[in-house]
Coordinates of C-alpha atoms in Angstrom, one line a residue:
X47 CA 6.3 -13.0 7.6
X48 CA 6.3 -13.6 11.0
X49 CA 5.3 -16.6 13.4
X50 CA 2.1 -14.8 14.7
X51 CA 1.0 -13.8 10.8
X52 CA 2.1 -17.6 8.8
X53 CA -0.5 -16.8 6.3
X54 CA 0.8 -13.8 4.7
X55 CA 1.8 -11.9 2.3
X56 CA 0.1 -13.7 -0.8
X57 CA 1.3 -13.5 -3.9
X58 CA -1.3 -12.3 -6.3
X59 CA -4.0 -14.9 -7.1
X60 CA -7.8 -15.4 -6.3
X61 CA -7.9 -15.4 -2.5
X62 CA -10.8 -14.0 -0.4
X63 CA -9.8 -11.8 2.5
X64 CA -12.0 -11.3 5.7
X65 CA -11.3 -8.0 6.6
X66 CA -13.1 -7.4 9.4
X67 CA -11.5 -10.3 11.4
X68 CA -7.9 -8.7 10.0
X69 CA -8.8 -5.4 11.3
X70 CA -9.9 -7.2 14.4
X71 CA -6.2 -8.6 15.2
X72 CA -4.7 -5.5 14.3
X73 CA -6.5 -4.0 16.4
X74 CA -6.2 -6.0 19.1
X75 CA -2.0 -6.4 18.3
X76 CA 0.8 -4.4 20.2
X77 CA 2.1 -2.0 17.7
X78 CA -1.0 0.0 17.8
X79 CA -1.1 0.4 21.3
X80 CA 2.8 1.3 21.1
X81 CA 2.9 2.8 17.8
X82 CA -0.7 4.4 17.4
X83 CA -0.2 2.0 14.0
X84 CA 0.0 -1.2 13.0
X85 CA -0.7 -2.9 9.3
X86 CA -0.7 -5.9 7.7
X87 CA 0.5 -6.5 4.1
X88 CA -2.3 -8.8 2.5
X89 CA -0.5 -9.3 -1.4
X90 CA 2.9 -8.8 -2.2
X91 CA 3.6 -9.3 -5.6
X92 CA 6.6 -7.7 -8.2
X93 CA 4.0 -5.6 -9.1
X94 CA 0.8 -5.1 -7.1
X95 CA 0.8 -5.0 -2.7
X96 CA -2.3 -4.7 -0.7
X97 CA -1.9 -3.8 2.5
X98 CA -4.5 -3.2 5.2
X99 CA -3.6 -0.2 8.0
X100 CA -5.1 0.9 11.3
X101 CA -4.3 4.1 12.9
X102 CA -5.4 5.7 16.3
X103 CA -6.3 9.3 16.0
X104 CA -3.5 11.9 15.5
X105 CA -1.4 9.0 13.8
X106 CA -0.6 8.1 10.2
X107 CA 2.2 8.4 7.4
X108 CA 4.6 10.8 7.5
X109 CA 5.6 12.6 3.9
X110 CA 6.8 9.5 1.5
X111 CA 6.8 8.7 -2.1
X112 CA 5.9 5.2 -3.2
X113 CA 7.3 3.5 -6.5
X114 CA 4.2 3.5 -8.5
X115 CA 0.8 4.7 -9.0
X116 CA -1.6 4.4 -5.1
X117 CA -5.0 4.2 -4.2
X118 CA -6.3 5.2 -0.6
X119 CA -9.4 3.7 0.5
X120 CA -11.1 4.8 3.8
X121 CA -13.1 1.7 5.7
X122 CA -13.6 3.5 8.8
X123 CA -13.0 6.7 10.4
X124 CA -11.4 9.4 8.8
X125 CA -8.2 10.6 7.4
X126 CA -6.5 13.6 6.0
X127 CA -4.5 12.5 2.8
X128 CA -2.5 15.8 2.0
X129 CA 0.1 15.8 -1.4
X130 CA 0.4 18.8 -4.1
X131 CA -0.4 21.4 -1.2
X132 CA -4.4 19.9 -0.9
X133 CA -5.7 18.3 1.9
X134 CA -8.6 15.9 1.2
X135 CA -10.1 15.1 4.5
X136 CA -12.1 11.3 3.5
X137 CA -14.3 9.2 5.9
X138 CA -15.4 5.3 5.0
X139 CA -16.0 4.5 1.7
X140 CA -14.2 7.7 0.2
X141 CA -11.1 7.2 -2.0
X142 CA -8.1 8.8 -2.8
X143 CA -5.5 7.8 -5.7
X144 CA -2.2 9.5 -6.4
X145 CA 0.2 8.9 -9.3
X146 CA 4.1 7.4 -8.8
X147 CA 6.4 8.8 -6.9
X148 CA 4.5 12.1 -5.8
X149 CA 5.1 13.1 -2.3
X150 CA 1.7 12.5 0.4
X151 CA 0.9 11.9 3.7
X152 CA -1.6 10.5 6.0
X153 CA -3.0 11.2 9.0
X154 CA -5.9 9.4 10.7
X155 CA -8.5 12.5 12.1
X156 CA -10.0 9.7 14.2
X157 CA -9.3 5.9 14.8
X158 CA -9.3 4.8 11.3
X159 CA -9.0 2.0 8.6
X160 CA -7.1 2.1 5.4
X161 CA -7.2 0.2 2.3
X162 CA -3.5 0.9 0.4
X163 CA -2.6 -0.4 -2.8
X164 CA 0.4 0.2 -4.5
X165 CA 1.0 -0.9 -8.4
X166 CA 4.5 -0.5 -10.2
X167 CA 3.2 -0.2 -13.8
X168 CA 4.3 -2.4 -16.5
X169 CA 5.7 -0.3 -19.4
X170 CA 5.8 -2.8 -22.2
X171 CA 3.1 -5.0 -23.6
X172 CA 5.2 -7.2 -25.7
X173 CA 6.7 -10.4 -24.6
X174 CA 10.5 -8.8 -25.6
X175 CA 9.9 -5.6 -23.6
X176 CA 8.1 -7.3 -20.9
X177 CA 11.5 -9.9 -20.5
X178 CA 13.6 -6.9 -20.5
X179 CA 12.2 -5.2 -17.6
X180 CA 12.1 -8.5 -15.9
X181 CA 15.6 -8.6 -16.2
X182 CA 16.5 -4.8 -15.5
X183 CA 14.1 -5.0 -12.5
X184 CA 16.5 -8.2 -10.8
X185 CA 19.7 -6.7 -12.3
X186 CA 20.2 -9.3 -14.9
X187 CA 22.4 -8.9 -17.8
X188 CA 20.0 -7.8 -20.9
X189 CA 18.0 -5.0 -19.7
X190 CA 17.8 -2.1 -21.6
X191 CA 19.1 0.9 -19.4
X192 CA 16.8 3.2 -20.9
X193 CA 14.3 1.1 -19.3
X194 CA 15.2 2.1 -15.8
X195 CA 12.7 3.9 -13.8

């Protein structure tokens, strides 16, 4: 977190976001200007982040894999989302979601808004399981190694 942004990332927990005065300040913040980017992660959690993005035409995401299952949302503009040799061209409202580790990009076809969340899933459902990769997750003693992602 930075001294300009105090207020975030949230861990995961009711909190109401006001995103047009986010995408306001990013929009009005340097790294867009310098960077034709700039975003701002809303929830960080072990397992769920929410991060808000703007990009300026011609900009985006180059190729990358993320560490669990994504969803895309469009608020404004458009973007091309391109993974598995497709290119999905989406404008506002349109949604995109990919699985784990699959390899996308992003570019914005106009000044855009992005809605990203990223969710590493949770394998077991029973207290024992769940504990275990707790602990093979912060590399403590007691995880089961054919737990590991």
């Amino acid at each position: 977190m930075s001294e300009s942004r105090p207020d975030r990332p949230h861990p995961i927990a009711l909190h109401r976001y006001d995103l047009a005065a986010q995408l306001a300040r990013l929009r009005s913040e340097a790294p867009l200007r310098e960077h034709g980017r700039d975003s701002l992660t809303l929830v960080r959690d072990a397992d769920f982040t929410l991060l808000l993005m703007v990009l300026v035409t011609g900009q985006g995401l180059p190729e990358h894999t993320a560490p669990g299952p994504i969803s895309v949302l469009v608020l404004d503009g458009r973007v091309a989302f391109s993974s598995q040799g497709q290119r999905l061209e989406l404008g506002p409202h349109g949604l995109v979601t990919l699985p784990a580790r699959v390899p996308h990009e992003v570019v914005a076809l106009e000044n855009s808004a992005i809605l990203i969340t990223i969710a590493v899933p949770v394998t077991h459902t029973d207290a024992q399981g769940l504990e275990q990769e707790r602990r093979l997750r912060s590399g403590q003693p007691g995880g089961s190694p054919d737990l590991r992602p």
